[in-house]
Structures are given as C-alpha cells and as structure tokens.
Amino acid sequence: MGIAYYLTLFFVLVILLLQNLNYRVNKLMILLVLSCLLSIVFNEIPTFFKPYERFAAFIIVMGLVGPLIRSSALQQFRFYLLKLITVLTVAMVTISFFGITAGLPIMIGRGGFVGLFNHSMMLGPMAAISLLACVHWANTADKKKNRFIFLSIGAISFVICVAAGSRSALLAGLVGGLFYYYKVYMGKLARYVRVILLLTSIGIMSLPLWEGYTQRIMGKMAYAEKQGDVLVTRDELWSARISEFKKSPVYGIGFASVDTSLTPKFDKSGGQIEPGSSWLALLSMIGLLGFLLLAFLIFRYTKFLYRDKLMHKDSAFLGAMLFFFIIHMAAEGYVLSAGSGMFLIFWLLLGNIEFYSKKLTSKIAVVQWT
C-alpha cells in the first residue's frame, strides 16, 4: 500500500475522533503497541524492511479499525465497515463461483483458482468468511425463501473454499461453523449434534456434485503424503520463526522483519516477507511480550463471546469469525502486516468485539447483520 492510502486512513481517523472528543484508549493495546516499538528500538533491522514506516501504518490502521481507541463515532464506522466488507465478500465469492463454473480465463491466476481475488490463498479464507456469514444470515432469516438462498450461497462458498485449495482456510471455516452452531444451540446438545450430523450427511451425499473441485486440495495432500509430512509447505518457514524466537525470546528480532541469515523468504526491493504463521511471527518479531498481550486479548474476547447471552446469535457469528482467525493465523502471517486485507478484517473484527465486550452496542442498536 502507498503512502497516499495510509494518509487517507489517518485523516479519516482524525475526522472520526474530532466528531466526539470523548474517547478512551485500550491499555492492553497500548502495551502491545509499545512492545512493537521496543522490538524496533532494541534491534538493528535492515533498512529495506522499513520498520518505522510499517509501524506507523500499523498504528494508523489499528487506531481506525482495531480495539486501540474507543469512541461512538469509531464504533459506528467499524460496525458498518465490517458489515459492508462481509456483504462484498459474499458477493465476490458468489460471482467467483459462477465465473469458475463458466470456465472464464480471468478466474485463473496465482495458485490456481483466484476468482475475483488476487491469489488462491486469498480466495480460500474469503470463501470461508462468506460461508460463516451465510450460515448466520440463514439462521437469522425471517422467511424460508431467504433462508434457502443464504444456505445455497453458503454451500457455494464451501465449494469455492475447497476449490481454492487452502487447507488452513477450510479447516478454520469448519471450526468457526462448529462454534457458531454450538453457541446458537448452547444448552441443547442433542439438537446441536443433530444439526451437525445433518450437515455432514448432506455434504457426503452431495460429494459427486463438488468432487471435481477438490483436485487442488487433494494434490496438496498427495504431495504432503509423498514427502512424509502433512505440513511440508510450512516447515521451513516455521523453523525459521522458531529459530528467530530462540535468538531473542523477550522482545523479538524486530517488528515486520525476519533474520536474513535464517531464511531467503524476503524481498530486498520492497521489504516484503513471508512469515508462514501469524502466531509464530508474533513470537519471532515482537517476542513473548507482544505475543502474550495479544493472546490474552483474544482469550478475553473468546471468553466473553462464549458466555454472552444478551445477543447470543450476533456473538455466535463474531465468535465463529474469531475462531476462524485463531486457526487460520497458524498458517498465514498477516497479523502485523498493515497492507494485508486479512489484517484489516482481523483487527476490524477485534474492534467490533471490543464494543460488544464493553456493552457499548446500545448506542447504535442491536446488531442486525441482514
């Protein structure tokens, strides 16, 4: 992302804060920001990684969409932005399905099926998010016709997630779905089991209809089996992150950087890196200080969403999304990358959950996602 993009976000943040000067900061997030800054100050980071520029971008996006700052204007902005992104994601995934089915060349790109996205590894998680959104919309629909439409789009999203070949996105989406139904049917274990068994049976019986879309994911599984390691595509990256953590376990090796002596996965011209895991990137880049702070924040949010009874269907959706990211971040490293679309959605989700956890949603009424 260019400097114009971040300047625009900065001015939007300033305008929203000026609308209501009565705002507060999240102390836990301040500590996380400080841990990122310390990792830069206490390390000699190669200049091509642009640590201070990337740190500034991180602060700007975090302040606008994340749980760093709380105000009524930011609350409404984050709520409607998450809703807009969710609707656009569902629309783009649906169009991608019909484009791929029609065999349009434009739908093929980096990594195979890309649809309207720039890479199959972006299509996969977007399809999983679309699946979770459609499940929620179907469950909250007031008409059978709408429920059928949303479930149909949810099935399309599942097929696209499989076609993209992202095993982490598929697993994360399924875990998110399991949490969603568990939350909705909390206290009704028999009904929860029936729903899961019904959906599983439908998936198995309809396999001949979507089996052709499994070629890429089956190819990955076959390659992993041949190599004798199901995680063969991540081993090198994860080993590098673990080695970096061992070199500097407290404050890390530096924000938005890697140890150039341990991995070739970086670009000197632009400073781009491929961490391979958000959780391991936190450990390696900002050390235990930053890792424990974010882990505690996510644990606190998870605990709240699990226990919330006031708006249990909305908290079920937010919880499903949160569980999706908890799993997906194990295999993709975007948690500190302000230029990533997944970074934006992840922190925007946390920004919305923050308002829920502080019981501030009454200022814009109870959330209705449909």
PDB file of C-alpha atoms in Angstrom, residues 103-324:
ATOM      1  CA  GLY A 103     -14.542 -21.511 -17.226  1.00  0.00           C
ATOM      2  CA  LEU A 104     -13.663 -17.825 -17.581  1.00  0.00           C
ATOM      3  CA  PRO A 105      -9.859 -17.483 -18.012  1.00  0.00           C
ATOM      4  CA  ILE A 106      -9.830 -14.370 -15.830  1.00  0.00           C
ATOM      5  CA  MET A 107     -10.756 -16.557 -12.849  1.00  0.00           C
ATOM      6  CA  ILE A 108      -7.440 -18.442 -13.066  1.00  0.00           C
ATOM      7  CA  GLY A 109      -4.314 -16.810 -11.670  1.00  0.00           C
ATOM      8  CA  ARG A 110      -1.650 -17.181  -8.987  1.00  0.00           C
ATOM      9  CA  GLY A 111      -2.099 -20.515  -7.242  1.00  0.00           C
ATOM     10  CA  GLY A 112      -4.905 -21.797  -9.487  1.00  0.00           C
ATOM     11  CA  PHE A 113      -8.488 -20.639  -8.911  1.00  0.00           C
ATOM     12  CA  VAL A 114      -8.461 -16.993  -7.804  1.00  0.00           C
ATOM     13  CA  GLY A 115     -11.917 -15.761  -8.779  1.00  0.00           C
ATOM     14  CA  LEU A 116     -12.180 -12.007  -8.238  1.00  0.00           C
ATOM     15  CA  PHE A 117      -9.240 -12.057  -5.829  1.00  0.00           C
ATOM     16  CA  ASN A 118      -5.502 -11.782  -6.472  1.00  0.00           C
ATOM     17  CA  HIS A 119      -4.450 -15.230  -5.227  1.00  0.00           C
ATOM     18  CA  SER A 120      -5.996 -18.584  -4.406  1.00  0.00           C
ATOM     19  CA  MET A 121      -4.711 -18.196  -0.843  1.00  0.00           C
ATOM     20  CA  MET A 122      -6.892 -15.073  -0.590  1.00  0.00           C
ATOM     21  CA  LEU A 123      -9.882 -16.717  -2.241  1.00  0.00           C
ATOM     22  CA  GLY A 124      -9.817 -19.572   0.295  1.00  0.00           C
ATOM     23  CA  PRO A 125     -10.197 -17.519   3.507  1.00  0.00           C
ATOM     24  CA  MET A 126     -12.664 -15.142   1.827  1.00  0.00           C
ATOM     25  CA  ALA A 127     -14.815 -18.121   0.881  1.00  0.00           C
ATOM     26  CA  ALA A 128     -14.653 -19.406   4.463  1.00  0.00           C
ATOM     27  CA  ILE A 129     -15.743 -15.999   5.789  1.00  0.00           C
ATOM     28  CA  SER A 130     -18.564 -15.974   3.225  1.00  0.00           C
ATOM     29  CA  LEU A 131     -19.640 -19.419   4.441  1.00  0.00           C
ATOM     30  CA  LEU A 132     -19.825 -18.253   8.064  1.00  0.00           C
ATOM     31  CA  ALA A 133     -21.748 -15.112   7.103  1.00  0.00           C
ATOM     32  CA  CYS A 134     -24.291 -17.092   5.079  1.00  0.00           C
ATOM     33  CA  VAL A 135     -24.788 -19.573   7.906  1.00  0.00           C
ATOM     34  CA  HIS A 136     -25.524 -16.671  10.235  1.00  0.00           C
ATOM     35  CA  TRP A 137     -27.845 -14.923   7.799  1.00  0.00           C
ATOM     36  CA  ALA A 138     -29.742 -18.159   7.149  1.00  0.00           C
ATOM     37  CA  ASN A 139     -30.127 -18.772  10.869  1.00  0.00           C
ATOM     38  CA  THR A 140     -31.472 -15.259  11.482  1.00  0.00           C
ATOM     39  CA  ALA A 141     -33.654 -15.006   8.344  1.00  0.00           C
ATOM     40  CA  ASP A 142     -37.358 -14.483   8.987  1.00  0.00           C
ATOM     41  CA  LYS A 143     -38.528 -16.129   5.745  1.00  0.00           C
ATOM     42  CA  LYS A 144     -37.924 -19.662   4.455  1.00  0.00           C
ATOM     43  CA  LYS A 145     -37.120 -18.284   0.997  1.00  0.00           C
ATOM     44  CA  ASN A 146     -34.303 -16.121   2.355  1.00  0.00           C
ATOM     45  CA  ARG A 147     -33.049 -18.987   4.495  1.00  0.00           C
ATOM     46  CA  PHE A 148     -32.825 -21.225   1.422  1.00  0.00           C
ATOM     47  CA  ILE A 149     -30.978 -18.533  -0.568  1.00  0.00           C
ATOM     48  CA  PHE A 150     -28.409 -17.972   2.159  1.00  0.00           C
ATOM     49  CA  LEU A 151     -27.843 -21.691   2.681  1.00  0.00           C
ATOM     50  CA  SER A 152     -27.357 -22.121  -1.073  1.00  0.00           C
ATOM     51  CA  ILE A 153     -24.763 -19.338  -1.170  1.00  0.00           C
ATOM     52  CA  GLY A 154     -23.156 -20.903   1.905  1.00  0.00           C
ATOM     53  CA  ALA A 155     -22.852 -24.197   0.008  1.00  0.00           C
ATOM     54  CA  ILE A 156     -21.303 -22.319  -2.925  1.00  0.00           C
ATOM     55  CA  SER A 157     -18.840 -20.676  -0.544  1.00  0.00           C
ATOM     56  CA  PHE A 158     -17.840 -24.079   0.831  1.00  0.00           C
ATOM     57  CA  VAL A 159     -17.196 -25.414  -2.676  1.00  0.00           C
ATOM     58  CA  ILE A 160     -15.095 -22.356  -3.543  1.00  0.00           C
ATOM     59  CA  CYS A 161     -13.082 -22.780  -0.337  1.00  0.00           C
ATOM     60  CA  VAL A 162     -12.351 -26.369  -1.358  1.00  0.00           C
ATOM     61  CA  ALA A 163     -11.520 -25.343  -4.940  1.00  0.00           C
ATOM     62  CA  ALA A 164      -9.042 -22.706  -3.717  1.00  0.00           C
ATOM     63  CA  GLY A 165      -7.014 -25.495  -2.136  1.00  0.00           C
ATOM     64  CA  SER A 166      -6.336 -23.713   1.166  1.00  0.00           C
ATOM     65  CA  ARG A 167      -6.400 -26.411   3.818  1.00  0.00           C
ATOM     66  CA  SER A 168      -5.973 -23.900   6.640  1.00  0.00           C
ATOM     67  CA  ALA A 169      -8.918 -21.801   5.416  1.00  0.00           C
ATOM     68  CA  LEU A 170     -11.126 -24.858   5.040  1.00  0.00           C
ATOM     69  CA  LEU A 171     -10.277 -26.178   8.497  1.00  0.00           C
ATOM     70  CA  ALA A 172     -10.667 -22.728  10.066  1.00  0.00           C
ATOM     71  CA  GLY A 173     -14.035 -22.218   8.390  1.00  0.00           C
ATOM     72  CA  LEU A 174     -15.323 -25.582   9.624  1.00  0.00           C
ATOM     73  CA  VAL A 175     -14.126 -24.880  13.183  1.00  0.00           C
ATOM     74  CA  GLY A 176     -15.826 -21.482  13.049  1.00  0.00           C
ATOM     75  CA  GLY A 177     -19.037 -23.152  11.880  1.00  0.00           C
ATOM     76  CA  LEU A 178     -18.896 -25.678  14.700  1.00  0.00           C
ATOM     77  CA  PHE A 179     -18.573 -22.875  17.236  1.00  0.00           C
ATOM     78  CA  TYR A 180     -21.442 -20.952  15.635  1.00  0.00           C
ATOM     79  CA  TYR A 181     -23.907 -23.813  15.947  1.00  0.00           C
ATOM     80  CA  TYR A 182     -22.630 -24.702  19.399  1.00  0.00           C
ATOM     81  CA  LYS A 183     -23.280 -21.148  20.567  1.00  0.00           C
ATOM     82  CA  VAL A 184     -26.711 -20.961  18.924  1.00  0.00           C
ATOM     83  CA  TYR A 185     -27.776 -24.296  20.415  1.00  0.00           C
ATOM     84  CA  MET A 186     -25.974 -23.868  23.723  1.00  0.00           C
ATOM     85  CA  GLY A 187     -27.787 -25.948  26.336  1.00  0.00           C
ATOM     86  CA  LYS A 188     -29.411 -28.048  23.585  1.00  0.00           C
ATOM     87  CA  LEU A 189     -26.701 -30.628  22.947  1.00  0.00           C
ATOM     88  CA  ALA A 190     -28.990 -33.159  21.242  1.00  0.00           C
ATOM     89  CA  ARG A 191     -30.197 -30.564  18.730  1.00  0.00           C
ATOM     90  CA  TYR A 192     -26.624 -29.390  18.098  1.00  0.00           C
ATOM     91  CA  VAL A 193     -25.492 -32.951  17.341  1.00  0.00           C
ATOM     92  CA  ARG A 194     -28.494 -33.479  15.011  1.00  0.00           C
ATOM     93  CA  VAL A 195     -27.689 -30.330  13.042  1.00  0.00           C
ATOM     94  CA  ILE A 196     -24.002 -31.272  12.675  1.00  0.00           C
ATOM     95  CA  LEU A 197     -24.882 -34.821  11.613  1.00  0.00           C
ATOM     96  CA  LEU A 198     -27.437 -33.481   9.117  1.00  0.00           C
ATOM     97  CA  LEU A 199     -24.961 -31.069   7.531  1.00  0.00           C
ATOM     98  CA  THR A 200     -22.286 -33.775   7.411  1.00  0.00           C
ATOM     99  CA  SER A 201     -24.702 -36.194   5.733  1.00  0.00           C
ATOM    100  CA  ILE A 202     -25.705 -33.581   3.150  1.00  0.00           C
ATOM    101  CA  GLY A 203     -22.043 -32.914   2.425  1.00  0.00           C
ATOM    102  CA  ILE A 204     -21.260 -36.609   1.929  1.00  0.00           C
ATOM    103  CA  MET A 205     -24.316 -37.302  -0.228  1.00  0.00           C
ATOM    104  CA  SER A 206     -23.639 -34.274  -2.432  1.00  0.00           C
ATOM    105  CA  LEU A 207     -19.959 -35.199  -2.905  1.00  0.00           C
ATOM    106  CA  PRO A 208     -20.436 -36.233  -6.572  1.00  0.00           C
ATOM    107  CA  LEU A 209     -21.595 -32.656  -7.299  1.00  0.00           C
ATOM    108  CA  TRP A 210     -18.485 -30.926  -5.960  1.00  0.00           C
ATOM    109  CA  GLU A 211     -15.838 -33.652  -6.019  1.00  0.00           C
ATOM    110  CA  GLY A 212     -14.296 -32.122  -9.148  1.00  0.00           C
ATOM    111  CA  TYR A 213     -13.369 -29.018  -7.180  1.00  0.00           C
ATOM    112  CA  THR A 214     -11.181 -30.993  -4.768  1.00  0.00           C
ATOM    113  CA  GLN A 215      -8.329 -31.550  -7.225  1.00  0.00           C
ATOM    114  CA  ARG A 216      -6.033 -28.843  -5.852  1.00  0.00           C
ATOM    115  CA  ILE A 217      -6.506 -29.713  -2.186  1.00  0.00           C
ATOM    116  CA  MET A 218      -6.136 -33.437  -2.928  1.00  0.00           C
ATOM    117  CA  GLY A 219      -2.961 -32.660  -4.874  1.00  0.00           C
ATOM    118  CA  LYS A 220      -1.539 -30.884  -1.826  1.00  0.00           C
ATOM    119  CA  MET A 221      -2.436 -33.810   0.401  1.00  0.00           C
ATOM    120  CA  ALA A 222      -0.824 -36.268  -2.025  1.00  0.00           C
ATOM    121  CA  TYR A 223       2.355 -34.171  -2.149  1.00  0.00           C
ATOM    122  CA  ALA A 224       2.476 -33.956   1.650  1.00  0.00           C
ATOM    123  CA  GLU A 225       1.992 -37.729   1.927  1.00  0.00           C
ATOM    124  CA  LYS A 226       4.785 -38.289  -0.583  1.00  0.00           C
ATOM    125  CA  GLN A 227       7.092 -36.052   1.450  1.00  0.00           C
ATOM    126  CA  GLY A 228       6.036 -37.796   4.658  1.00  0.00           C
ATOM    127  CA  ASP A 229       4.950 -34.570   6.322  1.00  0.00           C
ATOM    128  CA  VAL A 230       1.452 -33.056   6.222  1.00  0.00           C
ATOM    129  CA  LEU A 231       2.963 -29.623   6.984  1.00  0.00           C
ATOM    130  CA  VAL A 232       5.756 -29.818   4.422  1.00  0.00           C
ATOM    131  CA  THR A 233       4.799 -26.486   2.795  1.00  0.00           C
ATOM    132  CA  ARG A 234       5.221 -24.644   6.121  1.00  0.00           C
ATOM    133  CA  ASP A 235       8.114 -26.488   7.785  1.00  0.00           C
ATOM    134  CA  GLU A 236      10.883 -24.228   6.504  1.00  0.00           C
ATOM    135  CA  LEU A 237       9.047 -21.023   7.418  1.00  0.00           C
ATOM    136  CA  TRP A 238       8.033 -22.262  10.861  1.00  0.00           C
ATOM    137  CA  SER A 239      11.554 -23.482  11.626  1.00  0.00           C
ATOM    138  CA  ALA A 240      12.934 -20.049  10.743  1.00  0.00           C
ATOM    139  CA  ARG A 241      10.415 -18.304  13.031  1.00  0.00           C
ATOM    140  CA  ILE A 242      11.225 -20.649  15.914  1.00  0.00           C
ATOM    141  CA  SER A 243      14.965 -20.083  15.454  1.00  0.00           C
ATOM    142  CA  GLU A 244      14.384 -16.308  15.448  1.00  0.00           C
ATOM    143  CA  PHE A 245      12.371 -16.582  18.658  1.00  0.00           C
ATOM    144  CA  LYS A 246      15.178 -18.524  20.325  1.00  0.00           C
ATOM    145  CA  LYS A 247      17.659 -15.772  19.401  1.00  0.00           C
ATOM    146  CA  SER A 248      15.544 -13.062  21.084  1.00  0.00           C
ATOM    147  CA  PRO A 249      12.652 -14.535  23.100  1.00  0.00           C
ATOM    148  CA  VAL A 250      11.718 -11.441  25.129  1.00  0.00           C
ATOM    149  CA  TYR A 251      11.327  -8.560  22.670  1.00  0.00           C
ATOM    150  CA  GLY A 252      11.860 -10.385  19.375  1.00  0.00           C
ATOM    151  CA  ILE A 253      14.114  -9.735  16.393  1.00  0.00           C
ATOM    152  CA  GLY A 254      12.215  -6.681  15.159  1.00  0.00           C
ATOM    153  CA  PHE A 255       8.782  -5.571  14.012  1.00  0.00           C
ATOM    154  CA  ALA A 256       7.875  -6.581  10.428  1.00  0.00           C
ATOM    155  CA  SER A 257      11.256  -8.185   9.766  1.00  0.00           C
ATOM    156  CA  VAL A 258      12.996 -11.544   9.568  1.00  0.00           C
ATOM    157  CA  ASP A 259      16.541 -12.722  10.261  1.00  0.00           C
ATOM    158  CA  THR A 260      18.114 -12.637   6.810  1.00  0.00           C
ATOM    159  CA  SER A 261      20.680 -15.249   7.846  1.00  0.00           C
ATOM    160  CA  LEU A 262      17.982 -17.819   8.592  1.00  0.00           C
ATOM    161  CA  THR A 263      15.604 -17.536   5.636  1.00  0.00           C
ATOM    162  CA  PRO A 264      15.645 -16.428   1.984  1.00  0.00           C
ATOM    163  CA  LYS A 265      11.916 -15.635   2.099  1.00  0.00           C
ATOM    164  CA  PHE A 266      12.140 -11.853   1.865  1.00  0.00           C
ATOM    165  CA  ASP A 267      12.316  -9.173  -0.805  1.00  0.00           C
ATOM    166  CA  LYS A 268      15.061  -6.563  -0.511  1.00  0.00           C
ATOM    167  CA  SER A 269      13.463  -4.205  -3.000  1.00  0.00           C
ATOM    168  CA  GLY A 270      10.186  -3.774  -1.163  1.00  0.00           C
ATOM    169  CA  GLY A 271      10.859  -5.353   2.222  1.00  0.00           C
ATOM    170  CA  GLN A 272       8.062  -7.906   1.864  1.00  0.00           C
ATOM    171  CA  ILE A 273       8.351 -11.089   3.902  1.00  0.00           C
ATOM    172  CA  GLU A 274       6.546 -14.416   4.171  1.00  0.00           C
ATOM    173  CA  PRO A 275       6.252 -15.324   7.872  1.00  0.00           C
ATOM    174  CA  GLY A 276       4.225 -18.522   7.329  1.00  0.00           C
ATOM    175  CA  SER A 277       2.301 -18.090  10.594  1.00  0.00           C
ATOM    176  CA  SER A 278       0.864 -15.111  12.432  1.00  0.00           C
ATOM    177  CA  TRP A 279       1.311 -16.735  15.833  1.00  0.00           C
ATOM    178  CA  LEU A 280       4.956 -17.585  15.179  1.00  0.00           C
ATOM    179  CA  ALA A 281       5.504 -14.166  13.601  1.00  0.00           C
ATOM    180  CA  LEU A 282       4.356 -12.555  16.843  1.00  0.00           C
ATOM    181  CA  LEU A 283       6.816 -14.669  18.798  1.00  0.00           C
ATOM    182  CA  SER A 284       9.736 -14.064  16.457  1.00  0.00           C
ATOM    183  CA  MET A 285       9.175 -10.368  15.668  1.00  0.00           C
ATOM    184  CA  ILE A 286       7.984  -8.902  18.982  1.00  0.00           C
ATOM    185  CA  GLY A 287       8.759 -11.767  21.361  1.00  0.00           C
ATOM    186  CA  LEU A 288       6.852 -13.050  24.342  1.00  0.00           C
ATOM    187  CA  LEU A 289       5.947  -9.500  25.391  1.00  0.00           C
ATOM    188  CA  GLY A 290       3.758  -8.879  22.370  1.00  0.00           C
ATOM    189  CA  PHE A 291       2.621 -12.467  21.887  1.00  0.00           C
ATOM    190  CA  LEU A 292       1.209 -12.825  25.403  1.00  0.00           C
ATOM    191  CA  LEU A 293      -0.578  -9.474  25.207  1.00  0.00           C
ATOM    192  CA  LEU A 294      -2.444 -10.353  22.006  1.00  0.00           C
ATOM    193  CA  ALA A 295      -3.079 -13.927  23.176  1.00  0.00           C
ATOM    194  CA  PHE A 296      -4.611 -12.594  26.399  1.00  0.00           C
ATOM    195  CA  LEU A 297      -6.767 -10.108  24.478  1.00  0.00           C
ATOM    196  CA  ILE A 298      -8.096 -12.846  22.189  1.00  0.00           C
ATOM    197  CA  PHE A 299      -8.673 -15.146  25.168  1.00  0.00           C
ATOM    198  CA  ARG A 300     -10.658 -12.394  26.895  1.00  0.00           C
ATOM    199  CA  TYR A 301     -12.790 -11.847  23.805  1.00  0.00           C
ATOM    200  CA  THR A 302     -13.349 -15.573  23.327  1.00  0.00           C
ATOM    201  CA  LYS A 303     -14.427 -15.936  26.934  1.00  0.00           C
ATOM    202  CA  PHE A 304     -16.881 -13.053  26.587  1.00  0.00           C
ATOM    203  CA  LEU A 305     -18.408 -14.350  23.319  1.00  0.00           C
ATOM    204  CA  TYR A 306     -18.782 -17.823  24.798  1.00  0.00           C
ATOM    205  CA  ARG A 307     -20.614 -16.521  27.873  1.00  0.00           C
ATOM    206  CA  ASP A 308     -22.673 -13.736  26.276  1.00  0.00           C
ATOM    207  CA  LYS A 309     -26.413 -14.390  26.441  1.00  0.00           C
ATOM    208  CA  LEU A 310     -27.799 -10.932  25.674  1.00  0.00           C
ATOM    209  CA  MET A 311     -27.132 -11.063  21.908  1.00  0.00           C
ATOM    210  CA  HIS A 312     -26.170 -14.694  21.529  1.00  0.00           C
ATOM    211  CA  LYS A 313     -26.746 -15.008  17.763  1.00  0.00           C
ATOM    212  CA  ASP A 314     -24.617 -11.985  16.955  1.00  0.00           C
ATOM    213  CA  SER A 315     -21.945 -13.083  19.424  1.00  0.00           C
ATOM    214  CA  ALA A 316     -22.135 -16.536  17.800  1.00  0.00           C
ATOM    215  CA  PHE A 317     -21.209 -15.003  14.443  1.00  0.00           C
ATOM    216  CA  LEU A 318     -18.428 -12.860  15.899  1.00  0.00           C
ATOM    217  CA  GLY A 319     -17.170 -15.898  17.809  1.00  0.00           C
ATOM    218  CA  ALA A 320     -17.240 -18.034  14.664  1.00  0.00           C
ATOM    219  CA  MET A 321     -15.175 -15.395  12.867  1.00  0.00           C
ATOM    220  CA  LEU A 322     -12.760 -15.169  15.778  1.00  0.00           C
ATOM    221  CA  PHE A 323     -12.267 -18.948  15.867  1.00  0.00           C
ATOM    222  CA  PHE A 324     -11.710 -18.869  12.112  1.00  0.00           C
TER     223      PHE A 324
END
